[in-house]
Coordinates of C-alpha atoms and ligand atoms in Angstrom, one line a residue:
M4 CA 42.3 19.2 2.6
Q5 CA 38.8 18.1 1.6
R6 CA 36.6 19.1 4.5
N7 CA 33.1 17.8 4.0
R8 CA 32.1 19.1 7.4
R9 CA 32.1 22.7 5.9
F10 CA 28.6 21.9 4.7
R11 CA 27.5 21.0 8.2
R12 CA 28.6 24.1 10.0
T13 CA 25.3 25.9 10.3
E14 CA 21.6 25.0 10.3
S15 CA 21.2 27.1 7.2
L16 CA 23.9 25.2 5.3
L17 CA 22.4 21.9 6.4
R18 CA 19.0 23.0 5.0
L19 CA 20.5 24.5 1.9
F20 CA 22.2 21.3 0.8
T21 CA 19.4 18.8 1.7
E22 CA 19.2 16.5 -1.3
T23 CA 16.0 14.7 -0.6
E24 CA 12.7 16.1 0.6
V25 CA 9.5 14.4 1.8
P26 CA 6.7 16.7 0.5
V27 CA 3.3 16.1 2.1
R28 CA 1.8 15.2 -1.2
S29 CA 4.2 12.2 -1.4
L30 CA 2.7 10.6 1.6
V31 CA -0.4 8.4 1.2
P32 CA -2.5 7.4 4.2
A33 CA -4.1 4.0 4.3
Y34 CA -7.6 3.7 5.8
F35 CA -9.5 0.5 6.9
I36 CA -13.1 1.0 6.3
V37 CA -15.9 -0.7 8.3
E38 CA -19.7 -0.5 8.4
G39 CA -21.5 1.7 10.9
T40 CA -21.5 5.4 11.7
G41 CA -19.2 7.4 13.9
V42 CA -16.7 4.5 14.1
R43 CA -13.0 5.3 14.7
R44 CA -11.3 2.5 16.5
E45 CA -7.7 1.5 16.8
V46 CA -7.1 -2.2 15.9
P47 CA -5.4 -3.6 17.7
E48 CA -5.6 -1.1 20.6
G49 CA -2.6 1.1 20.7
S50 CA -1.3 0.0 17.3
G51 CA -1.9 3.3 15.6
L52 CA -3.9 1.6 12.8
V53 CA -7.5 2.7 12.7
Q54 CA -10.8 1.4 11.3
L55 CA -13.2 4.1 10.2
S56 CA -16.8 4.1 9.1
L57 CA -17.7 5.9 5.9
D58 CA -18.8 9.2 7.5
V59 CA -15.6 9.4 9.5
L60 CA -13.6 8.5 6.3
R61 CA -15.1 11.5 4.6
E62 CA -14.0 13.8 7.5
E63 CA -10.6 12.2 7.4
G64 CA -10.4 12.8 3.7
K65 CA -11.2 16.4 4.0
R66 CA -8.6 16.8 6.7
A67 CA -6.1 15.1 4.6
K68 CA -6.8 17.2 1.6
D69 CA -6.7 20.4 3.6
G70 CA -3.4 19.3 5.0
G71 CA -1.8 18.8 1.6
A72 CA -2.5 15.2 0.8
E73 CA -3.3 14.2 -2.8
A74 CA -4.1 10.5 -2.4
V75 CA -5.5 8.0 0.0
M76 CA -5.4 4.2 0.0
L77 CA -8.6 2.4 0.8
F78 CA -9.1 -1.1 2.3
A79 CA -12.5 -2.4 3.1
V80 CA -13.2 -4.6 6.1
P81 CA -16.7 -6.0 5.4
D82 CA -19.0 -7.4 8.1
H83 CA -19.8 -10.4 5.9
K84 CA -17.3 -12.6 4.3
G85 CA -17.8 -14.2 0.9
V86 CA -16.1 -13.3 -2.4
H87 CA -19.3 -12.2 -4.0
E88 CA -19.5 -9.4 -1.5
A89 CA -16.4 -8.0 -3.2
T90 CA -17.9 -7.9 -6.7
R91 CA -21.1 -6.1 -5.7
A92 CA -21.6 -2.5 -7.0
D93 CA -22.5 -1.5 -3.5
S94 CA -19.6 -3.3 -1.8
L95 CA -18.2 -1.5 1.2
A96 CA -15.1 -0.7 -0.9
C97 CA -17.2 0.9 -3.6
R98 CA -19.1 2.9 -1.0
A99 CA -15.8 4.1 0.5
V100 CA -14.7 5.3 -2.9
R101 CA -18.0 7.2 -3.3
A102 CA -17.8 8.6 0.2
L103 CA -14.8 10.6 -0.9
E104 CA -16.4 12.0 -4.1
G105 CA -15.8 15.6 -4.9
L106 CA -12.8 16.1 -2.5
E107 CA -10.3 16.2 -5.3
L108 CA -8.4 13.4 -3.6
T109 CA -7.0 10.6 -5.7
R110 CA -8.7 7.4 -4.5
M111 CA -6.4 4.4 -4.6
A112 CA -8.7 1.4 -4.1
D113 CA -7.2 -1.9 -3.0
V114 CA -8.1 -4.8 -5.2
C115 CA -7.8 -8.1 -3.3
L116 CA -10.0 -10.8 -1.9
C117 CA -8.3 -11.4 1.5
S118 CA -10.8 -9.4 3.5
Y119 CA -13.6 -11.3 1.7
T120 CA -12.5 -15.0 1.5
P121 CA -13.6 -17.0 4.5
D122 CA -10.0 -18.3 5.0
G123 CA -8.3 -14.9 4.5
H124 CA -6.3 -15.9 1.4
C125 CA -5.9 -13.4 -1.3
G126 CA -7.7 -15.6 -3.8
V127 CA -10.1 -18.5 -3.8
W128 CA -8.8 -21.7 -2.3
Q129 CA -8.9 -25.0 -4.2
D130 CA -7.4 -28.0 -2.5
G131 CA -4.4 -29.4 -4.3
T132 CA -4.1 -26.8 -7.0
H133 CA -0.8 -25.2 -6.2
G134 CA 1.7 -27.5 -4.4
R135 CA 2.5 -27.5 -0.8
H136 CA 2.1 -23.9 0.1
G137 CA -0.6 -22.7 -2.2
G138 CA -4.0 -24.0 -3.2
V139 CA -5.2 -20.6 -4.4
D140 CA -6.8 -21.0 -7.8
N141 CA -5.0 -18.4 -9.8
D142 CA -7.3 -18.0 -12.8
A143 CA -10.6 -18.2 -10.9
S144 CA -9.2 -15.5 -8.6
V145 CA -8.1 -13.3 -11.4
A146 CA -11.6 -13.4 -13.0
L147 CA -13.0 -12.1 -9.7
L148 CA -10.4 -9.5 -9.2
A149 CA -11.1 -8.1 -12.7
Q150 CA -14.7 -7.7 -11.7
V151 CA -13.8 -6.0 -8.4
A152 CA -11.5 -3.6 -10.3
V153 CA -14.3 -2.6 -12.7
R154 CA -16.7 -2.1 -9.8
L155 CA -14.2 0.2 -8.0
A156 CA -13.4 2.1 -11.2
D157 CA -17.1 2.5 -11.9
A158 CA -17.6 3.9 -8.3
G159 CA -15.0 6.5 -9.2
A160 CA -11.7 5.2 -8.1
E161 CA -9.0 7.0 -10.0
M162 CA -6.6 4.1 -9.3
V163 CA -7.2 0.4 -8.8
C164 CA -4.4 -1.4 -6.9
P165 CA -4.3 -5.1 -7.1
S166 CA -2.3 -6.5 -4.1
D167 CA -3.1 -10.2 -4.5
M168 CA 0.0 -11.3 -6.5
M169 CA -1.9 -13.7 -8.8
D170 CA -0.4 -14.2 -12.3
G171 CA -2.0 -12.4 -15.2
R172 CA -4.2 -10.1 -13.1
I173 CA -2.9 -6.9 -14.6
A174 CA -3.7 -8.0 -18.1
A175 CA -7.1 -9.2 -17.0
I176 CA -7.9 -6.0 -15.1
R177 CA -6.7 -3.8 -18.0
A178 CA -8.8 -5.8 -20.5
A179 CA -11.9 -5.7 -18.2
L180 CA -11.5 -1.9 -17.7
D181 CA -11.2 -1.4 -21.4
D182 CA -14.2 -3.5 -22.1
A183 CA -16.2 -1.4 -19.6
H184 CA -15.0 1.8 -21.3
M185 CA -12.9 2.7 -18.2
G186 CA -9.6 2.7 -20.0
E187 CA -8.6 5.9 -18.2
T188 CA -8.4 4.3 -14.8
L189 CA -4.9 3.9 -13.6
V190 CA -3.7 0.5 -12.6
M191 CA -1.1 0.4 -9.9
S192 CA 0.4 -3.0 -9.5
Y193 CA 1.7 -4.4 -6.2
A194 CA 4.3 -5.9 -8.6
A195 CA 6.8 -7.1 -6.1
K196 CA 5.2 -7.9 -2.8
M197 CA 7.2 -10.1 -0.5
A198 CA 5.7 -12.8 1.7
S199 CA 6.7 -10.7 4.7
A200 CA 6.6 -11.0 8.4
F201 CA 5.9 -7.2 8.5
Y202 CA 2.2 -7.4 7.6
G203 CA 1.1 -8.6 11.1
P204 CA -0.7 -5.5 12.4
F205 CA -2.4 -5.0 9.0
R206 CA -3.9 -8.4 9.2
H207 CA -5.6 -7.5 12.5
A208 CA -6.9 -4.2 11.2
A209 CA -8.1 -5.8 7.9
E210 CA -9.2 -9.0 9.6
S211 CA -7.5 -10.9 6.9
A212 CA -5.0 -13.3 8.5
P213 CA -4.9 -16.6 6.6
Q214 CA -6.8 -19.2 8.6
H215 CA -4.6 -22.0 7.2
G216 CA -1.2 -22.1 5.5
D217 CA 0.5 -18.9 4.5
R218 CA 0.9 -16.6 1.5
R219 CA 4.2 -18.0 0.1
G220 CA 2.4 -19.7 -2.8
Y221 CA 1.7 -16.3 -4.3
Q222 CA 3.7 -13.5 -2.5
M223 CA 7.4 -13.5 -3.3
N224 CA 10.3 -14.9 -1.5
P225 CA 12.1 -12.0 0.1
A226 CA 15.5 -13.4 -0.9
N227 CA 14.8 -12.9 -4.6
A228 CA 15.8 -9.7 -6.4
R229 CA 15.9 -10.9 -10.0
E230 CA 12.5 -12.5 -9.6
A231 CA 11.2 -9.2 -8.3
L232 CA 12.4 -7.4 -11.4
R233 CA 10.8 -10.1 -13.5
E234 CA 7.5 -9.5 -11.7
I235 CA 7.7 -5.8 -12.5
E236 CA 8.6 -6.4 -16.1
T237 CA 5.6 -8.7 -16.5
D238 CA 3.2 -6.3 -14.9
L239 CA 4.5 -3.3 -17.0
Q240 CA 4.1 -5.5 -20.2
E241 CA 0.6 -6.4 -19.1
G242 CA -0.3 -2.7 -18.8
A243 CA 0.4 -1.5 -15.3
D244 CA 0.8 2.3 -15.1
L245 CA 2.7 2.4 -11.8
I246 CA 4.6 0.0 -9.7
M247 CA 4.5 -0.7 -5.9
M248 CA 7.4 -2.1 -3.9
K249 CA 6.5 -3.7 -0.6
P250 CA 7.6 -3.7 2.2
A251 CA 9.8 -0.5 1.8
L252 CA 12.6 -0.6 4.3
T253 CA 13.6 -4.2 3.6
N254 CA 13.6 -3.5 -0.2
L255 CA 15.5 -0.3 -0.5
D256 CA 17.9 -1.9 -2.9
L257 CA 15.1 -2.9 -5.2
I258 CA 13.5 0.5 -5.0
A259 CA 16.8 2.0 -6.2
E260 CA 17.1 -0.6 -8.9
V261 CA 13.6 -0.1 -10.2
R262 CA 14.1 3.7 -10.3
R263 CA 17.2 3.2 -12.4
R264 CA 15.6 0.7 -14.8
W265 CA 12.1 2.0 -15.5
N266 CA 10.6 5.5 -16.0
V267 CA 7.3 4.8 -14.3
P268 CA 6.1 6.2 -11.0
L269 CA 7.2 4.0 -8.1
I270 CA 5.3 3.8 -4.9
A271 CA 6.7 2.2 -1.8
Y272 CA 4.5 0.8 1.0
Q273 CA 5.9 1.4 4.5
V274 CA 3.9 -1.5 5.8
S275 CA 2.2 -2.0 9.2
G276 CA 5.1 -3.9 10.8
E277 CA 7.6 -1.2 9.7
Y278 CA 5.4 1.4 11.2
A279 CA 5.0 -0.8 14.4
M280 CA 8.8 -1.0 14.8
V281 CA 9.1 2.7 15.1
H282 CA 5.8 3.2 16.9
E283 CA 6.4 0.6 19.6
A284 CA 10.1 1.4 20.1
A285 CA 9.1 5.0 20.7
R286 CA 6.4 4.0 23.0
A287 CA 8.9 1.9 25.0
G288 CA 11.1 5.1 25.2
R289 CA 13.9 3.6 23.1
I290 CA 13.9 6.0 20.2
D291 CA 12.7 9.5 19.3
R292 CA 9.5 8.9 17.3
T293 CA 9.5 12.0 15.1
R294 CA 13.2 11.7 14.1
A295 CA 13.0 7.9 13.5
R296 CA 9.8 8.4 11.5
N297 CA 11.3 11.1 9.3
E298 CA 14.5 9.2 8.8
T299 CA 12.6 6.1 7.5
L300 CA 10.6 8.3 5.2
V301 CA 13.5 10.2 3.8
S302 CA 15.4 7.0 3.2
I303 CA 12.6 5.5 1.2
R304 CA 12.4 8.7 -0.9
R305 CA 16.2 8.8 -1.3
A306 CA 16.1 5.2 -2.6
G307 CA 13.8 6.5 -5.4
A308 CA 10.2 6.2 -4.4
D309 CA 7.9 8.9 -5.7
L310 CA 5.2 8.2 -3.2
V311 CA 5.1 6.4 0.2
V312 CA 2.0 4.7 1.6
T313 CA 2.5 5.1 5.3
Y314 CA 0.5 5.0 8.5
F315 CA 2.5 8.0 9.6
A316 CA 0.9 10.2 6.9
P317 CA -2.0 11.8 9.0
E318 CA 0.7 13.1 11.4
F319 CA 1.7 15.5 8.7
W320 CA -1.6 17.3 8.6
Ligands
PBG413 C1 -3.5 -7.9 1.3 C2 -2.6 -6.8 1.8 C3 -1.7 -6.9 2.8 C4 -1.1 -5.7 3.0 C5 -1.7 -4.9 2.0 N1 -2.6 -5.6 1.2 C6 -1.5 -8.0 3.8 C7 -1.0 -9.3 3.3 O1 -0.6 -9.5 2.2 O2 -1.1 -10.2 4.1 C8 -0.2 -5.4 4.1 C9 0.0 -3.9 4.4 C10 0.6 -3.7 5.7 O3 1.1 -4.5 6.4 O4 0.5 -2.5 6.1 N2 -3.6 -8.2 0.0

């Protein structure tokens, strides 16, 4: 008789035949950077998402590196809105990249306008340009995003990470980096980013909730798998080095599919709402936090993600 339970008889056998691991280096923390000094505040209170000032970021970066991390994801939350804040060489995002200089951590710098536009959209709004849901001017936004990417690369970011979902931005960013002699900068595309309900806590922490409308004119319909693969194909053709799938848990099928189809590194983003589901359910005493956390992470890795951006990461160091 085939007895699969033979493998589960002892702790040692269970460990010995574990197929999927979650090494610390595969976990990428995301930090929300604000102006000031000595700032570390949870936003919203109790959510587990923290805003840090630059000095605290550096301390966190050291702690992460000492704990085995290799990369961090950076989101700037500037005091002053306005897209031209984003394109400055001394933008808060650029200063965050510089604050981590010399730590031998890979700096993954978010490239988006949503923390800068007055209305919280990921690009610049133009009435009537994109049907009922949109209104974000694609090409004007792409031109700005390419400038932002060059600034961040120039500040020292090893990886620029456009998360805006405009068309053609990977090609534009790649060309702008080449023109600026920064062709060695990695471009990680948020290739398939769904218009998800699971970004809620992030929008508080990043102060980027859209003031009107929603993001369905540029982020993807969560019902669409073929379209997600097309987005990825386009971004790889345009010159993306790596691909992001987001959210993670609601897209495990796509993570597995991408892993089968393409031989590029694949990153999954366990987004703020996914984190919140575990965090809040555990706070309510409904589930065991550590076990639930580890189970989500190992599932995302098992589906095929190389790296996972996750708010749980600092708990591993
Ligand atoms: C913005 C951006 C968002 C996230 C990452 N980059 C929010 C959004 O698209 O509304 C969400 C991440 C999270 O929820 O943790 N470009």
